XYZ file of C-alpha atoms in Angstrom:
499
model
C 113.272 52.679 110.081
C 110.579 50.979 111.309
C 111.163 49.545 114.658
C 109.357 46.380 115.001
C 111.754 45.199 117.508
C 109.484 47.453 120.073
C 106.671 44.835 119.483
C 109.540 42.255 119.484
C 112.783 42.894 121.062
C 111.846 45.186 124.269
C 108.731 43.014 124.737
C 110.172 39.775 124.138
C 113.134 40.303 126.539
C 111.301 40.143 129.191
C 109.354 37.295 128.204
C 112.936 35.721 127.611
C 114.698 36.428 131.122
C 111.090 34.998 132.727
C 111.458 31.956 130.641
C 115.214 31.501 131.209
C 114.228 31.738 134.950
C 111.788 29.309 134.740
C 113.679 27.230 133.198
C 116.285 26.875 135.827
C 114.074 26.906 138.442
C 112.631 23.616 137.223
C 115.668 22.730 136.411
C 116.758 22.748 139.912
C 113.265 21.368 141.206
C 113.465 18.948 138.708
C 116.540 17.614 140.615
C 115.075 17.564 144.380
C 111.897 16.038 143.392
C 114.417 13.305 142.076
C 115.591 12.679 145.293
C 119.413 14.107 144.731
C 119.149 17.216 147.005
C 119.043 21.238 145.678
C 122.648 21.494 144.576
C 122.566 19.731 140.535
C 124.911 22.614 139.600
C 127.955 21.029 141.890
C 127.979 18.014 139.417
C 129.842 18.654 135.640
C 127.032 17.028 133.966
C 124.160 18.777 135.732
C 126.363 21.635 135.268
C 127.014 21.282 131.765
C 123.141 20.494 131.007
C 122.314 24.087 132.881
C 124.531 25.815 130.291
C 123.471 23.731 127.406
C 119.028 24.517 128.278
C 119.817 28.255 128.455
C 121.610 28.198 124.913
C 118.777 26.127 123.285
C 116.128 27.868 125.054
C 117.393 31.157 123.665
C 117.665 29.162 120.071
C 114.589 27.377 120.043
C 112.525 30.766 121.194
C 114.068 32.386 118.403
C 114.272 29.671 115.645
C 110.223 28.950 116.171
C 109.748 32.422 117.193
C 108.131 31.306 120.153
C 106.995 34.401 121.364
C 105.545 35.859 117.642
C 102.183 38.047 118.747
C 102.722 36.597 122.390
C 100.206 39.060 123.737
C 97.496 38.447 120.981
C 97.645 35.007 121.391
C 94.308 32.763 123.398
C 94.861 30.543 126.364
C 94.745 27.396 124.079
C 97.330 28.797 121.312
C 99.417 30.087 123.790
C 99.363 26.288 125.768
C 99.955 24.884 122.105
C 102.687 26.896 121.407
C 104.351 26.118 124.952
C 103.734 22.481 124.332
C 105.625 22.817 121.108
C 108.553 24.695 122.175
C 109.206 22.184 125.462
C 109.012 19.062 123.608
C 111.516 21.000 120.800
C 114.256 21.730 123.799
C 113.216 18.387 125.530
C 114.439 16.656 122.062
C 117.341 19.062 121.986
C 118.540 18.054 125.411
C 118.296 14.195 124.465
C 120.405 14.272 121.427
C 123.118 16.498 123.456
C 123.362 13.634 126.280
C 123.328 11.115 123.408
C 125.770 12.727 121.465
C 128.197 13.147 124.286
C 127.499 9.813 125.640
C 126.282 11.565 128.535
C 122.851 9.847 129.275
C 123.684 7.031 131.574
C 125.095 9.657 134.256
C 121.892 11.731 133.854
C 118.740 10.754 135.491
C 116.168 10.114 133.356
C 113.505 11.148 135.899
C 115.190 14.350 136.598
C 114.991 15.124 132.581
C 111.332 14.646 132.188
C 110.590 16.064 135.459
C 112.829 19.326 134.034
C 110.520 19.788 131.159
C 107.256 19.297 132.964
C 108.295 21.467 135.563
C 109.466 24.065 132.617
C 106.060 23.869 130.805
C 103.871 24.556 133.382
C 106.157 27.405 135.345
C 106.415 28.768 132.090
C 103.071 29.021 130.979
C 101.548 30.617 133.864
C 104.610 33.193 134.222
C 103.770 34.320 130.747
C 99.705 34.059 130.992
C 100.684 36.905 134.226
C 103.114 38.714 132.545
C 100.717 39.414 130.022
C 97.585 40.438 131.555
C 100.246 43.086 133.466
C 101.195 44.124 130.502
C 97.960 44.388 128.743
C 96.958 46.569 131.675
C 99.676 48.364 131.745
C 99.965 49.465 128.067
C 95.751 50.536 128.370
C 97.707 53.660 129.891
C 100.182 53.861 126.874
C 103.730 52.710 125.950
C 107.168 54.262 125.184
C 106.017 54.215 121.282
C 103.637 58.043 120.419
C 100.746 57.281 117.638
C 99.460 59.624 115.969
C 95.827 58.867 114.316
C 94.704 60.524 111.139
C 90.750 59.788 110.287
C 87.960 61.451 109.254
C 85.982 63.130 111.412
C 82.941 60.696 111.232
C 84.864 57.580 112.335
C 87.400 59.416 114.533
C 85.973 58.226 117.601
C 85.080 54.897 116.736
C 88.926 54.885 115.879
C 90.551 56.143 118.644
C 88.368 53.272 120.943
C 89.057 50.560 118.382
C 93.147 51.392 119.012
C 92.741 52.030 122.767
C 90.676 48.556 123.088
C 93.499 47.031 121.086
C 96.625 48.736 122.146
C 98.666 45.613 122.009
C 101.448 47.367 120.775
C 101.678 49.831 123.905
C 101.407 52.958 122.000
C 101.048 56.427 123.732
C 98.047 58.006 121.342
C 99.723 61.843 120.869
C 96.460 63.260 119.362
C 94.128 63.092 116.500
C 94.518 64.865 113.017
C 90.958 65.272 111.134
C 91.926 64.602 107.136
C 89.015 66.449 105.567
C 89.631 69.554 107.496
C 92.328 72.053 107.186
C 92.519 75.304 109.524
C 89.151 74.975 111.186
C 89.260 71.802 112.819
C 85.847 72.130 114.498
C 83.883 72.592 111.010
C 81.634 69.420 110.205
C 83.121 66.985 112.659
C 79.853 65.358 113.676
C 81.564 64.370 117.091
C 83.566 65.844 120.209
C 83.132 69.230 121.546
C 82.286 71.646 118.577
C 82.340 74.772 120.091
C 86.259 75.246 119.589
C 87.364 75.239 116.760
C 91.748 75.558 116.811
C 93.593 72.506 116.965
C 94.285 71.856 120.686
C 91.772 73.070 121.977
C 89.535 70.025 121.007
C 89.241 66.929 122.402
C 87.816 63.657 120.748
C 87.086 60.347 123.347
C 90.036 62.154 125.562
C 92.520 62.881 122.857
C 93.420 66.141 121.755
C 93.102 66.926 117.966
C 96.996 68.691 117.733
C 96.333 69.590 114.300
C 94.930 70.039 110.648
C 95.984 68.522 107.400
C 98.253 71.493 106.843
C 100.156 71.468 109.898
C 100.367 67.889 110.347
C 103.818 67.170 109.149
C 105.731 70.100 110.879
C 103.487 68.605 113.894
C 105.087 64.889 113.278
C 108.323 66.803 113.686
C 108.290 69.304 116.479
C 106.882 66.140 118.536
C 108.776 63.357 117.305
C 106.058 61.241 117.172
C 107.314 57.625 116.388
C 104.548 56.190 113.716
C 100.969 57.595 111.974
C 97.986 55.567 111.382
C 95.828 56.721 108.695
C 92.077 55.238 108.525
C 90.353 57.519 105.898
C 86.564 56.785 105.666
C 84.660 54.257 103.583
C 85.170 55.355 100.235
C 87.448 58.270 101.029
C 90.854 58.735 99.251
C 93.368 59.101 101.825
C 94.898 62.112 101.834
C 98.446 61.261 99.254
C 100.053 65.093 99.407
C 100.406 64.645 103.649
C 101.542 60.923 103.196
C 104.120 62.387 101.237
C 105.193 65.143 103.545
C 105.223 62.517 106.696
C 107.419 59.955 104.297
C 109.366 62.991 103.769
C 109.946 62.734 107.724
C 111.043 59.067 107.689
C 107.470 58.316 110.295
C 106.492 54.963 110.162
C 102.514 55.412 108.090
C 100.001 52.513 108.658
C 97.339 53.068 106.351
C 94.086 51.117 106.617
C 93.771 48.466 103.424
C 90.651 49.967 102.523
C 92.859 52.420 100.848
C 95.873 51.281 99.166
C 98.755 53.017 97.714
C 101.971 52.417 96.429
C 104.958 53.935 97.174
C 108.192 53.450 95.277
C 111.652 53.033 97.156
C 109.526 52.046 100.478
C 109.082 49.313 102.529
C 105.654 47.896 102.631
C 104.047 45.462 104.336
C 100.308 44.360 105.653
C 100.020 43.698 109.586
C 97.920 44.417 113.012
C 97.650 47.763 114.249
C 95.069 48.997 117.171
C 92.289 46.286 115.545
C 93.104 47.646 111.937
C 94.556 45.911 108.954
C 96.819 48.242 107.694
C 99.350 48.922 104.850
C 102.626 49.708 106.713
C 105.446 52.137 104.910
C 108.306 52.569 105.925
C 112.015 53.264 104.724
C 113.108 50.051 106.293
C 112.176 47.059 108.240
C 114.340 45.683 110.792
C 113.213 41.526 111.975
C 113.019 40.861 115.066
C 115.915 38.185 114.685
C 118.107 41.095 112.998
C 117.550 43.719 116.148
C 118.981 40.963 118.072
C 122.314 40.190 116.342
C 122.434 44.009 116.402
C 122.009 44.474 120.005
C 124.394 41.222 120.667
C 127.212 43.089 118.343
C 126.508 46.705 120.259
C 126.960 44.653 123.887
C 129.716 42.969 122.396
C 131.249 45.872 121.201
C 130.190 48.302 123.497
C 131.889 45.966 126.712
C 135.450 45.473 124.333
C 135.499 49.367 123.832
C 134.411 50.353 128.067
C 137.728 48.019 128.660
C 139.650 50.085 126.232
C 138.416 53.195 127.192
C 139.580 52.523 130.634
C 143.394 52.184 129.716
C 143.166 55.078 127.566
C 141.587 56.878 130.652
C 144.778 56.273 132.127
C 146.634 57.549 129.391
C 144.772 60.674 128.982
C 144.470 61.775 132.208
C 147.766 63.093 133.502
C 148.211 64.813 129.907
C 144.581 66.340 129.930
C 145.343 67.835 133.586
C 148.734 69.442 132.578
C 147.916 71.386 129.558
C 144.063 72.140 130.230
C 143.254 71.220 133.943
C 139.400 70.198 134.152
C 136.980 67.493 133.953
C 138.113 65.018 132.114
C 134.841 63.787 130.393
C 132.887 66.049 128.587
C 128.851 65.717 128.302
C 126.875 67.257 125.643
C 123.056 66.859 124.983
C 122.697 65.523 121.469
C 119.003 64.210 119.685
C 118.812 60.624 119.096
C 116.124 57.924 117.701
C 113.011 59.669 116.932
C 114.159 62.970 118.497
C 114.534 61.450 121.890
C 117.056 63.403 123.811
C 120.403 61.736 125.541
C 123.981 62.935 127.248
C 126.402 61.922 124.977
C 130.292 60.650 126.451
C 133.765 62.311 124.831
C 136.965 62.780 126.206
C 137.472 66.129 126.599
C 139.799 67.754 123.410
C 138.434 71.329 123.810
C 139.070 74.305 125.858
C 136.543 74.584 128.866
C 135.081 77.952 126.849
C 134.769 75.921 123.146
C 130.882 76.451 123.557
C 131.241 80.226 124.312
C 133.769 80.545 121.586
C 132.032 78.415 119.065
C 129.218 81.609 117.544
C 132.538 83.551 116.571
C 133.830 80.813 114.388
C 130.853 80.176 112.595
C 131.718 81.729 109.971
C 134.633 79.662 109.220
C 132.273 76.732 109.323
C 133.191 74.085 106.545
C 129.581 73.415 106.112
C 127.105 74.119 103.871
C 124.976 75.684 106.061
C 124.734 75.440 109.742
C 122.623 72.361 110.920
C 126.038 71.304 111.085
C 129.446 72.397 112.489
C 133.366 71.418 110.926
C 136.274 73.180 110.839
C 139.629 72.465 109.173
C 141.294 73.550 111.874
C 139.879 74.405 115.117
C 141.709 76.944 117.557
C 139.356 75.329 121.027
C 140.866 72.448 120.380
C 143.573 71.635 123.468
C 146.878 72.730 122.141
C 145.978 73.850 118.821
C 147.400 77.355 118.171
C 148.322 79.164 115.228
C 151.693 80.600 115.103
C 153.382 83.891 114.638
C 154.362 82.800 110.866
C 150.624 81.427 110.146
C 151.977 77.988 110.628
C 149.050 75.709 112.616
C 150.209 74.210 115.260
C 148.243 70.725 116.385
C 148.029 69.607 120.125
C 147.178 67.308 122.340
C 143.505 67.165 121.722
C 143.499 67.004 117.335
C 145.781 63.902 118.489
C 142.815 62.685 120.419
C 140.612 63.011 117.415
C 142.500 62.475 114.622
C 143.128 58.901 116.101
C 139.290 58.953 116.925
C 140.541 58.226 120.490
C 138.034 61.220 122.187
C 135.270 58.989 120.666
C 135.684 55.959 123.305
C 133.674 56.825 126.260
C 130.464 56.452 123.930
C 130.900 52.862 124.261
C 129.096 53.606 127.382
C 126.270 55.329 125.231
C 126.465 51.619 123.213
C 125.846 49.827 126.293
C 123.220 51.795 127.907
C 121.646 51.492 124.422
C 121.596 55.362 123.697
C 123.769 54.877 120.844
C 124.462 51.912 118.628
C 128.075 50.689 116.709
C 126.908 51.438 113.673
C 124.620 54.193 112.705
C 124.194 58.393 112.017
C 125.786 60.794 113.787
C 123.871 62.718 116.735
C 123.309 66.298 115.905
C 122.655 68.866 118.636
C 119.616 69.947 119.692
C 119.720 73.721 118.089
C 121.020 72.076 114.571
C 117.804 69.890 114.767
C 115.480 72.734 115.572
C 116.780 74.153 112.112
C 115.742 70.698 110.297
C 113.481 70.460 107.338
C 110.843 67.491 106.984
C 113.437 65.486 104.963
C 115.904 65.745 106.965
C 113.930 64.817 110.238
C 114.838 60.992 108.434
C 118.229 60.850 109.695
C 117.209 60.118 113.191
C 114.688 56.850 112.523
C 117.228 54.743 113.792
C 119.750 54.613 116.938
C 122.836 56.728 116.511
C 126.151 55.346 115.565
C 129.744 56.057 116.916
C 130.637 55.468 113.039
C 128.386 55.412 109.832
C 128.175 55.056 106.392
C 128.784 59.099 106.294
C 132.196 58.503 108.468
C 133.756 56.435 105.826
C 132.755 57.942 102.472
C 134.823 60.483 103.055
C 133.833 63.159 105.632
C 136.919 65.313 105.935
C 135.696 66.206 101.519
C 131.817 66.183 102.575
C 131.130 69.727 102.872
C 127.039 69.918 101.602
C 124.817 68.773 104.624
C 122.290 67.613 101.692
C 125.071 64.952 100.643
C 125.224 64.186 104.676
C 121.228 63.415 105.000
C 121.687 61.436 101.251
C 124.388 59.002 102.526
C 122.430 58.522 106.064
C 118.573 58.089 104.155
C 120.773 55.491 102.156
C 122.515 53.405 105.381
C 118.975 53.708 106.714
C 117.205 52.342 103.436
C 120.198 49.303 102.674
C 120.935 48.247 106.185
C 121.428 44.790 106.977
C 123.622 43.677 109.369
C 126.632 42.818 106.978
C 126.274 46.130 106.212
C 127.095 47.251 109.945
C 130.209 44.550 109.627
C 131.789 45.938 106.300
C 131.778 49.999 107.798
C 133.155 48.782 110.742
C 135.989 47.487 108.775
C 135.803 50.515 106.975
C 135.912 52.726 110.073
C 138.995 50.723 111.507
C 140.939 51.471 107.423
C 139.787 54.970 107.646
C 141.409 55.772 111.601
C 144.754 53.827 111.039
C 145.227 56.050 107.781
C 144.508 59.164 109.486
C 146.749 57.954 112.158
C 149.369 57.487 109.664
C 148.942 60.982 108.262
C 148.490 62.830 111.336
């Protein structure tokens, strides 16, 4: 999924915590230079106005979307745009004290003063904040690009998106579209006596690879989008755009060249100086990453509480029957192949890694880029007895209740994982991936999914696992997030019951 929040939630909190800062601060300078001291806060209605400016900030930034292209805007829009969103929060402010009957214990001179102080503080925080960031982002971002161009313009490309990198990408390499295994042949530019991918450089970036090897390239490297800019007149190349959709990349193709593509998510926008076609499975808003993030904090602080009462619950049990750490840790792949530790209470045997090769052939699954059994013998307590009855213990009680699943809360707050979203394979099931399957992880894995509650104890065919998780990925919204939450909470209490 296409993750414009980059451009606008990472960015834009910062620009949000500055502003809410500023805010206060003239806030509180607002106050002295009204003669009444440094302390507003120890009076209710000074105290109540604080609260009610960091609310309506946060509102108004969002409802005007105050800080839309912040770092492409001029001096003058961006002291237009300021001027707009004070005198928004300064009318805001004067129909709270109005409608609380609230004005005639509120200096009038500290409110103005409050709002001039704001718009100036304000303004030159963010003209600062900027120019670091623009200089900091000439070095590269946390987001990998990949450019595809033909060898004639590849240069003039690359210097086009490093001159207007306002987007912070990290430029992986360069992939020359009318060239295949030599990569050298015809370029025009660059060093031409080498002729393998990689061992090739264009204005300081390395060409990584031909037309033929570019998709299994977009994989092994998990790079995070593609920009294609064929040249004037040239067809861009349809057969690899198909592979990379294949990979759920985000492709920004340069409108010289337009092309449809049915089931996708297109739209026209600003990339590196180019106007480009983006496609994409889905597109998240910048307003819809928010209420996504709120409900993962949300979430993710109600479920650390829990987790720390069932802590105490599982501890003394966990140390009788299999004495060890109580946590376990395991390295799983997340958004665009980025790697993280993943939290579970312990249900297995210390050895259930050791042990695991030997059962794989009792593996549920269709194949093995992914690992279920019916009934697993590592499993604390489990044991089959002398009759061939199966025994269950401690730790299928753990996750039949889904109870060993808590401690990723943490993952939810550090913002590893989300609520809501595919499962994280392990790294040696993802090294066994095919393009289309690289698709599940475009977006932040979930504790639950839309996989989790169709059914998985019956899903069997990892194909039917990638359709389901393609499908939350193409279709999600953030009602959708709400109604398999329900789902997940239907789906536990009746295997609860039936355990």
């Amino acid at each position: 999924m296409y993750r414009k929040e980059i451009e606008g939630w990472l960015k834009h909190y910062n620009f949000i915590l500055f502003d809410l800062i500023c805010l206060q601060i003239a806030f509180v300078a607002a106050y002295a230079l009204s003669g009444y001291g440094f302390h507003p806060y120890r009076q209710i209605v000074y105290r109540n106005m604080a609260v009610f400016l960091t609310l309506a900030d946060v509102i108004v930034i969002i409802a005007l979307e105050s800080l839309k292209g912040v770092l492409k805007r001029s001096d003058h829009t961006e002291l237009l745009i300021t001027a707009r969103h004070v005198v928004v929060l300064c009318g805001l402010s004067l129909l709270y004290l109005f409608v609380l009957q609230q004005s005639v214990f509120y200096s009038r001179l500290a409110l103005f003063l409050t709002f001039i102080c704001y718009a100036v503080l304000t303004y030159v925080v963010r003209q600062i904040w900027k120019h670091r960031l623009s200089e900091k982002w000439k070095a590269g971002g946390e987001r990998s690009l990949l450019i595809i161009a033909a060898p004639n313009i590849a240069e003039s490309v690359i210097d086009k998106i490093k001159a207007n990198n306002y987007a912070g990408y990290t430029i992986a390499g360069a992939v020359l579209i009318d060239e295949t295994a030599d990569c050298g042949r015809g370029a025009g530019q660059g060093e031409r006596s080498h002729t393998s991918p990689g061992s090739r450089s264009i204005a300081g970036i390395p060409v990584v690879a031909d037309r033929d090897s570019a998709a299994m390239y977009v994989c092994r490297e998990w790079i995070d989008e593609v920009i294609i800019v064929p040249s004037e007149g040239q067809e861009p190349p349809q057969k690899l755009m198909d592979e990379l959709l294949e990979t759920g990349v985000t492709i920004h193709v340069n409108l010289a060249t337009i092309s449809d593509a049915p089931g996708k998510k297109q739209f026209v926008e600003k990339v590196g100086g180019y106007t480009v076609l983006t496609t994409t499975i889905n597109c998240a808003s910048v307003k819809q990453i928010l209420m996504k993030r709120v409900m993962d904090i949300a979430g993710g602080i109600v479920g650390c509480i829990l987790t720390a009462g069932i802590f105490v619950f599982v501890t003394p049990v966990m140390m009788i029957q299999s004495p060890g750490p109580i946590f376990f840790t395991q390295e799983r792949v997340g958004k665009n192949g980025k790697k993280f530790k993943i939290f579970k209470f312990r249900s297995m045997y210390q050895d259930a890694d050791a042990r695991k090769a030997e059962l794989m052939k009792e593996n549920k699954m269709s194949d093995d880029r992914m690992f279920k059994l019916d009934f697993d013998p590592r499993v604390i307590g489990n044991r089959i007895l002398p009759d061939g009855t199966q025994k269950k213990g401690f730790g299928q009680f753990l996750r039949d209740t889904s109870l060993d699943e808590f401690p990723q809360f943490f993952n939810v707050l550090h913002g590893d994982m989300s609520l809501v979203g595919t499962r994280p394979p392990l790294v040696e099931e993802v090294s066994k991936y095919e393009l289309h399957h690289r698709a599940r992880l475009a977006i932040k894995p979930g504790i639950t999914g839309l996989w989790q509650v169709s059914g998985r104890s019956d899903i069997t065919d990892f194909e039917d696992v990638v359709r389901l998780d393609r499908q939350y990925i193409s279709e999600w919204n953030i009602w959708l997030d709400i109604k398999i939450l329900f789902k997940t909470v239907v789906v536990v209490l009746r295997r609860k019951g039936s355990a």
